[in-house]
Short mmCIF file of C-alpha atoms in Angstrom, two decimals:
data_model
loop_
_atom_site.label_atom_id
_atom_site.label_comp_id
_atom_site.label_asym_id
_atom_site.label_seq_id
_atom_site.Cartn_x
_atom_site.Cartn_y
_atom_site.Cartn_z
CA UNK A 1 0.00 0.00 0.00
CA UNK A 2 1.43 3.36 -0.95
CA UNK A 3 1.73 6.01 1.72
CA UNK A 4 2.18 9.65 0.93
CA UNK A 5 5.90 9.99 0.56
CA UNK A 6 8.36 12.83 0.65
CA UNK A 7 7.37 14.35 -2.70
CA UNK A 8 7.37 18.11 -2.44
CA UNK A 9 9.59 18.13 0.64
CA UNK A 10 12.77 20.21 0.40
CA UNK A 11 15.89 18.28 -0.56
CA UNK A 12 17.45 19.00 2.83
CA UNK A 13 14.42 17.51 4.61
CA UNK A 14 14.58 14.32 2.55
CA UNK A 15 18.33 13.99 3.14
CA UNK A 16 17.87 14.62 6.86
CA UNK A 17 15.10 11.99 7.08
CA UNK A 18 17.28 9.50 5.19
CA UNK A 19 20.19 10.22 7.54
CA UNK A 20 17.98 9.65 10.60
CA UNK A 21 16.37 6.49 9.22
CA UNK A 22 18.65 4.13 11.22
CA UNK A 23 17.70 5.94 14.43
CA UNK A 24 14.05 5.60 13.43
CA UNK A 25 14.56 1.87 12.99
CA UNK A 26 16.05 1.61 16.48
CA UNK A 27 13.17 3.63 17.93
CA UNK A 28 10.66 1.41 16.17
CA UNK A 29 12.36 -1.74 17.48
CA UNK A 30 12.47 -0.26 20.96
CA UNK A 31 8.76 0.53 20.88
CA UNK A 32 7.97 -3.02 19.73
CA UNK A 33 10.12 -4.51 22.50
CA UNK A 34 8.50 -2.23 25.07
CA UNK A 35 5.04 -3.39 23.98
CA UNK A 36 6.05 -7.06 24.19
CA UNK A 37 7.44 -6.52 27.69
CA UNK A 38 4.15 -5.00 28.81
CA UNK A 39 2.10 -7.71 27.11
CA UNK A 40 4.27 -10.40 28.69
CA UNK A 41 4.00 -8.92 32.16
CA UNK A 42 7.71 -8.14 32.44
CA UNK A 43 6.81 -4.48 32.75
CA UNK A 44 3.83 -3.78 34.98
CA UNK A 45 0.73 -2.20 33.48
CA UNK A 46 -1.40 -0.86 36.32
CA UNK A 47 -5.14 -1.01 36.39
CA UNK A 48 -7.48 1.32 38.27
CA UNK A 49 -10.90 0.47 39.73
CA UNK A 50 -12.88 2.24 36.97
CA UNK A 51 -12.88 2.07 33.15
CA UNK A 52 -10.24 4.14 31.34
CA UNK A 53 -11.00 5.61 27.90
CA UNK A 54 -8.07 7.21 26.10
CA UNK A 55 -7.71 9.75 23.32
CA UNK A 56 -4.49 9.61 21.32
CA UNK A 57 -2.82 9.56 17.94
CA UNK A 58 0.06 8.02 16.00
CA UNK A 59 1.97 11.18 15.19
CA UNK A 60 3.76 14.03 16.86
CA UNK A 61 1.91 17.33 16.71
CA UNK A 62 -1.69 18.39 16.86
CA UNK A 63 -4.62 16.33 15.66
CA UNK A 64 -7.25 17.69 18.03
CA UNK A 65 -6.84 15.35 21.00
CA UNK A 66 -8.00 17.91 23.56
CA UNK A 67 -11.26 18.80 21.73
CA UNK A 68 -11.86 15.06 21.34
CA UNK A 69 -11.33 14.52 25.06
CA UNK A 70 -13.80 17.33 25.76
CA UNK A 71 -16.30 15.67 23.42
CA UNK A 72 -15.97 12.39 25.31
CA UNK A 73 -16.45 14.12 28.66
CA UNK A 74 -19.60 15.86 27.39
CA UNK A 75 -21.08 12.58 26.15
CA UNK A 76 -20.30 10.84 29.44
CA UNK A 77 -21.92 13.66 31.43
CA UNK A 78 -25.01 13.39 29.22
CA UNK A 79 -25.12 9.68 30.04
CA UNK A 80 -25.15 10.42 33.77
CA UNK A 81 -21.58 9.29 34.41
CA UNK A 82 -19.00 10.93 36.68
CA UNK A 83 -15.92 11.32 34.46
CA UNK A 84 -12.52 12.65 35.42
CA UNK A 85 -9.89 13.96 33.02
CA UNK A 86 -6.32 12.75 33.43
CA UNK A 87 -3.27 13.83 31.46
CA UNK A 88 0.46 14.09 31.82
CA UNK A 89 0.16 17.85 31.73
CA UNK A 90 2.46 20.20 29.89
CA UNK A 91 4.83 22.50 31.75
CA UNK A 92 2.79 22.00 34.89
CA UNK A 93 5.96 22.23 36.93
CA UNK A 94 4.76 20.16 39.90
CA UNK A 95 6.00 16.70 40.85
CA UNK A 96 3.49 13.99 41.68
CA UNK A 97 -0.21 14.42 41.01
CA UNK A 98 -1.61 17.92 40.53
CA UNK A 99 -5.31 18.57 41.07
CA UNK A 100 -5.97 21.17 38.40
CA UNK A 101 -9.73 21.09 38.91
CA UNK A 102 -11.43 19.58 41.96
CA UNK A 103 -14.84 19.06 40.34
CA UNK A 104 -16.36 21.57 42.75
CA UNK A 105 -15.67 24.71 40.77
CA UNK A 106 -12.12 25.41 41.96
CA UNK A 107 -9.39 25.34 39.31
CA UNK A 108 -5.71 26.23 39.15
CA UNK A 109 -4.59 28.90 36.69
CA UNK A 110 -1.91 28.35 34.06
CA UNK A 111 0.80 28.51 35.28
CA UNK A 112 1.24 26.57 37.54
CA UNK A 113 -1.11 24.15 35.75
CA UNK A 114 -0.51 23.19 32.12
CA UNK A 115 -2.54 25.21 29.61
CA UNK A 116 -4.76 22.42 28.25
CA UNK A 117 -5.53 21.02 31.71
CA UNK A 118 -6.36 24.50 33.02
CA UNK A 119 -8.60 25.12 30.01
CA UNK A 120 -10.48 21.85 30.52
CA UNK A 121 -10.89 22.50 34.25
CA UNK A 122 -12.42 25.89 33.45
CA UNK A 123 -14.67 24.41 30.75
CA UNK A 124 -15.87 21.57 33.01
CA UNK A 125 -15.95 22.98 36.56
CA UNK A 126 -17.79 19.90 37.89
CA UNK A 127 -15.31 17.40 36.42
CA UNK A 128 -12.09 16.56 38.31
CA UNK A 129 -8.99 17.29 36.20
CA UNK A 130 -5.72 15.75 37.39
CA UNK A 131 -2.25 15.68 35.87
CA UNK A 132 0.87 13.72 36.65
CA UNK A 133 3.81 11.99 35.02
CA UNK A 134 2.58 8.73 36.59
CA UNK A 135 -0.89 8.81 35.12
CA UNK A 136 -1.96 5.67 36.95
CA UNK A 137 -1.50 7.57 40.22
CA UNK A 138 -3.62 10.44 38.90
CA UNK A 139 -6.33 8.08 37.63
CA UNK A 140 -6.46 6.14 40.88
CA UNK A 141 -6.72 9.32 42.91
CA UNK A 142 -9.49 10.60 40.63
CA UNK A 143 -11.48 7.43 41.31
CA UNK A 144 -10.81 7.01 45.02
CA UNK A 145 -10.71 10.61 46.23
CA UNK A 146 -12.99 12.39 43.77
CA UNK A 147 -15.54 9.67 43.06
CA UNK A 148 -14.98 9.40 39.31
CA UNK A 149 -16.58 6.32 37.76
CA UNK A 150 -14.74 6.61 34.42
CA UNK A 151 -11.42 8.16 33.40
CA UNK A 152 -10.80 10.06 30.16
CA UNK A 153 -7.06 9.85 29.50
CA UNK A 154 -5.70 12.58 27.22
CA UNK A 155 -2.85 11.50 24.90
CA UNK A 156 -2.87 7.95 26.22
CA UNK A 157 -2.52 5.66 23.18
CA UNK A 158 1.18 4.96 23.78
CA UNK A 159 0.90 5.06 27.58
CA UNK A 160 1.14 1.34 28.30
CA UNK A 161 1.84 1.77 32.01
CA UNK A 162 -1.89 2.37 32.59
CA UNK A 163 -4.41 -0.19 31.37
CA UNK A 164 -7.05 1.29 29.13
CA UNK A 165 -10.42 -0.17 28.24
CA UNK A 166 -10.85 1.68 24.95
CA UNK A 167 -8.75 3.92 22.69
CA UNK A 168 -10.00 6.64 20.36
CA UNK A 169 -7.22 7.34 17.85
CA UNK A 170 -7.20 10.57 15.86
CA UNK A 171 -5.77 10.74 12.35
CA UNK A 172 -5.44 13.88 10.24
CA UNK A 173 -7.50 13.60 7.10
CA UNK A 174 -4.80 15.00 4.82
CA UNK A 175 -1.13 13.95 4.84
CA UNK A 176 -1.67 12.09 8.11
CA UNK A 177 1.72 10.35 8.33
CA UNK A 178 4.15 13.09 7.29
CA UNK A 179 6.94 11.35 5.39
CA UNK A 180 5.77 7.94 6.61
CA UNK A 181 8.83 7.43 8.82
CA UNK A 182 9.03 6.72 12.54
CA UNK A 183 10.53 9.34 14.88
CA UNK A 184 13.16 10.82 14.76
CA UNK A 185 13.28 10.39 10.97
CA UNK A 186 9.60 11.33 10.72
CA UNK A 187 6.51 12.22 12.71
CA UNK A 188 5.21 8.72 13.51
CA UNK A 189 5.26 7.65 17.15
CA UNK A 190 4.53 4.04 16.15
CA UNK A 191 4.18 2.01 12.96
CA UNK A 192 0.81 2.30 11.23
CA UNK A 193 -0.07 -1.25 12.28
CA UNK A 194 -0.72 0.17 15.77
CA UNK A 195 -4.06 1.43 14.45
CA UNK A 196 -5.36 -2.12 14.86
CA UNK A 197 -5.36 -1.59 18.63
CA UNK A 198 -7.86 1.27 18.37
CA UNK A 199 -11.41 1.01 19.60
CA UNK A 200 -12.35 3.62 17.00
CA UNK A 201 -10.53 5.95 14.62
CA UNK A 202 -11.51 9.59 14.14
CA UNK A 203 -10.42 11.17 10.85
CA UNK A 204 -10.13 14.92 11.39
CA UNK A 205 -10.34 17.89 9.05
CA UNK A 206 -10.65 17.52 5.30
CA UNK A 207 -10.49 13.77 4.73
CA UNK A 208 -8.73 12.70 1.55
CA UNK A 209 -10.18 9.51 -0.02
CA UNK A 210 -6.76 7.85 0.11
CA UNK A 211 -6.51 8.49 3.86
CA UNK A 212 -9.84 6.80 4.49
CA UNK A 213 -8.89 3.81 2.33
CA UNK A 214 -5.45 3.48 3.96
CA UNK A 215 -6.88 3.52 7.48
CA UNK A 216 -9.68 1.11 6.56
CA UNK A 217 -7.16 -1.32 5.06
CA UNK A 218 -4.78 -1.15 8.03
CA UNK A 219 -7.40 -1.24 10.80
CA UNK A 220 -9.88 -3.71 9.35
CA UNK A 221 -13.04 -3.87 11.43
CA UNK A 222 -12.21 -0.79 13.52
CA UNK A 223 -15.08 1.75 13.35
CA UNK A 224 -14.17 4.91 11.42
CA UNK A 225 -15.65 8.34 12.05
CA UNK A 226 -14.99 11.82 10.71
CA UNK A 227 -14.76 15.14 12.52
CA UNK A 228 -14.30 18.76 11.60
CA UNK A 229 -13.44 21.62 13.90
CA UNK A 230 -16.22 24.17 14.26
CA UNK A 231 -16.56 27.37 16.30
CA UNK A 232 -18.84 26.96 19.29
CA UNK A 233 -18.74 30.09 21.41
CA UNK A 234 -17.01 33.41 21.98
CA UNK A 235 -15.71 33.87 25.52
CA UNK A 236 -14.25 36.71 27.52
CA UNK A 237 -10.85 36.47 29.19
CA UNK A 238 -12.29 34.70 32.22
CA UNK A 239 -14.01 32.01 30.18
CA UNK A 240 -17.51 33.47 30.42
CA UNK A 241 -19.82 33.71 27.40
CA UNK A 242 -19.35 37.02 25.60
CA UNK A 243 -20.99 38.21 22.37
CA UNK A 244 -22.39 35.71 19.91
CA UNK A 245 -20.14 34.43 17.14
CA UNK A 246 -21.88 36.76 14.71
CA UNK A 247 -20.32 39.71 16.54
CA UNK A 248 -16.97 38.90 14.92
CA UNK A 249 -18.17 39.72 11.41
CA UNK A 250 -16.53 42.92 10.23
CA UNK A 251 -14.72 43.50 13.55
CA UNK A 252 -10.98 44.20 13.62
CA UNK A 253 -8.94 41.91 15.82
CA UNK A 254 -5.35 41.18 16.71
CA UNK A 255 -5.15 37.40 16.59
CA UNK A 256 -2.89 35.49 19.00
CA UNK A 257 -2.24 31.77 18.90
CA UNK A 258 0.18 29.35 20.52
CA UNK A 259 -1.05 26.08 19.02
CA UNK A 260 0.37 23.34 16.80
CA UNK A 261 -1.62 24.30 13.69
CA UNK A 262 -2.48 28.02 13.72
CA UNK A 263 -3.70 27.89 10.12
CA UNK A 264 -6.84 26.09 11.32
CA UNK A 265 -7.56 28.85 13.83
CA UNK A 266 -7.07 31.50 11.17
CA UNK A 267 -9.36 29.68 8.74
CA UNK A 268 -12.14 29.64 11.35
CA UNK A 269 -11.70 33.37 11.99
CA UNK A 270 -11.92 34.04 8.27
CA UNK A 271 -15.08 31.95 8.05
CA UNK A 272 -16.63 34.00 10.85
CA UNK A 273 -15.87 37.22 8.99
CA UNK A 274 -13.35 38.63 11.45
CA UNK A 275 -10.92 41.19 10.03
CA UNK A 276 -7.50 40.19 11.38
CA UNK A 277 -5.26 43.25 11.57
CA UNK A 278 -2.24 41.23 12.74
CA UNK A 279 -1.59 37.64 13.73
CA UNK A 280 0.96 36.88 16.41
CA UNK A 281 1.76 33.17 16.07
CA UNK A 282 3.69 31.58 18.94
CA UNK A 283 4.92 27.99 19.34
CA UNK A 284 2.53 25.40 20.75
CA UNK A 285 2.18 25.66 24.54
CA UNK A 286 3.90 29.07 24.50
CA UNK A 287 4.78 30.45 27.92
CA UNK A 288 3.73 34.09 27.65
CA UNK A 289 5.45 36.80 29.65
CA UNK A 290 5.33 40.52 30.30
CA UNK A 291 7.20 41.32 27.06
CA UNK A 292 4.60 39.42 25.05
CA UNK A 293 1.78 41.22 26.82
CA UNK A 294 3.39 44.58 26.05
CA UNK A 295 3.85 43.61 22.38
CA UNK A 296 0.22 42.54 22.07
CA UNK A 297 -1.27 45.59 23.75
CA UNK A 298 0.91 47.81 21.56
CA UNK A 299 -0.34 45.93 18.50
CA UNK A 300 -3.90 46.51 19.68
CA UNK A 301 -3.25 50.25 20.06
CA UNK A 302 -1.34 50.63 16.78
CA UNK A 303 -3.88 48.80 14.61
CA UNK A 304 -6.96 50.27 16.26
CA UNK A 305 -8.38 46.75 16.58
CA UNK A 306 -11.45 46.12 18.69
CA UNK A 307 -9.91 43.32 20.75
CA UNK A 308 -7.28 40.64 21.11
CA UNK A 309 -8.70 37.39 19.76
CA UNK A 310 -7.12 34.12 20.84
CA UNK A 311 -7.77 30.44 21.40
CA UNK A 312 -9.45 29.12 24.52
CA UNK A 313 -6.20 27.40 25.50
CA UNK A 314 -4.13 30.56 25.12
CA UNK A 315 -6.66 32.69 26.98
CA UNK A 316 -6.01 30.94 30.30
CA UNK A 317 -2.39 32.16 30.09
CA UNK A 318 -2.92 35.55 28.47
CA UNK A 319 -5.82 36.89 30.53
CA UNK A 320 -3.79 37.61 33.71
CA UNK A 321 -1.13 39.40 31.63
CA UNK A 322 -3.35 41.72 29.58
CA UNK A 323 -5.86 42.82 32.20
CA UNK A 324 -7.62 45.95 31.03
CA UNK A 325 -7.23 45.06 27.37
CA UNK A 326 -10.29 43.71 25.54
CA UNK A 327 -9.70 39.97 25.14
CA UNK A 328 -11.90 37.38 23.46
CA UNK A 329 -11.32 33.65 23.19
CA UNK A 330 -12.79 31.34 20.59
CA UNK A 331 -14.05 28.00 21.85
CA UNK A 332 -14.02 25.30 19.19
CA UNK A 333 -15.26 21.74 19.18
CA UNK A 334 -15.72 18.74 16.94
CA UNK A 335 -18.70 18.17 14.68
CA UNK A 336 -18.61 14.40 14.24
CA UNK A 337 -20.08 12.39 11.42
CA UNK A 338 -21.84 9.44 13.03
CA UNK A 339 -21.81 11.11 16.44
CA UNK A 340 -24.62 8.94 17.84
CA UNK A 341 -22.82 5.72 16.93
CA UNK A 342 -19.55 6.98 18.42
CA UNK A 343 -21.33 8.09 21.60
CA UNK A 344 -22.82 4.60 21.86
CA UNK A 345 -19.33 3.07 21.67
CA UNK A 346 -18.17 5.46 24.38
CA UNK A 347 -21.06 4.49 26.67
CA UNK A 348 -20.41 0.79 26.11
CA UNK A 349 -16.70 1.15 26.86
CA UNK A 350 -17.45 3.19 29.98
CA UNK A 351 -19.71 0.39 31.18
CA UNK A 352 -16.85 -2.11 31.25
CA UNK A 353 -15.12 -2.77 27.96
CA UNK A 354 -12.01 -4.80 27.28
CA UNK A 355 -8.85 -3.92 29.20
CA UNK A 356 -5.92 -3.17 26.91
CA UNK A 357 -2.24 -3.64 27.76
#
């Protein structure tokens, strides 16, 4: 089966990938050995007293795992369950388990909490959100101390140290595998055959026919769904509902983003009719400081824009730094093709599905 190759990549990128190919082979062999050690019981895979549903992917970079985790939490709440969100956290800075949200309306800001965890705790004030390098510790604490009856594990597909009952794997709809090579020669975390472990696969964005056929051929029998990112709500800097989305049409904004794929954010703003005076694009999980705040407020003044417009994830970090400046955050979510069928799979898995190594 042909994968998309390196056509169109710069010569230096192809040479670099070729040069790193032996390291990619070693990484791939190491991942396979690690899996066999877990499957054989040589390395311990811990279970927790409640079902664990994970959201993950096969590649480095953004595919929409956090919006997918939020979608799962919403469906579980609708089903009357008591979910908790668990993740490793990003730049949380605290050893052990960090309670980012206690499920009673109290949430840590970012920092000290990681940006995505802080965002989810603010979005779901009645859902415990815990982070920790040892995710089994965080999951167990969520169940025993906070009364969760199901765990949603963010970025958990390769986390074999915690037993999962079901994995939702996200795949970009276009050029999903990069150059088709395993890290560090490419973007793959695992070989494509790992898709066979998935409980369901979610194809995100514009789905090329060849992507659908590739995934269907690799993961025979695994349910396939599609999802596209859509704007849901416009928030103020504190995460409260602000104007309706229609208020963006014809308004001037200074856009700010620190996400893996800012082009998706910009496309949504264009679709909503916002007039972007400037776009300040930062690296994913950017740690903003006073100099950034000064640059952004100066941009706001210079362009005469109506407000700073950012992502929900960035807003939890920017709001304390730009107090007094008009700030709006765009909340986005997934519109899923076959949502009812996927929600049914989620409910079934949360009621006691198969435990995975």
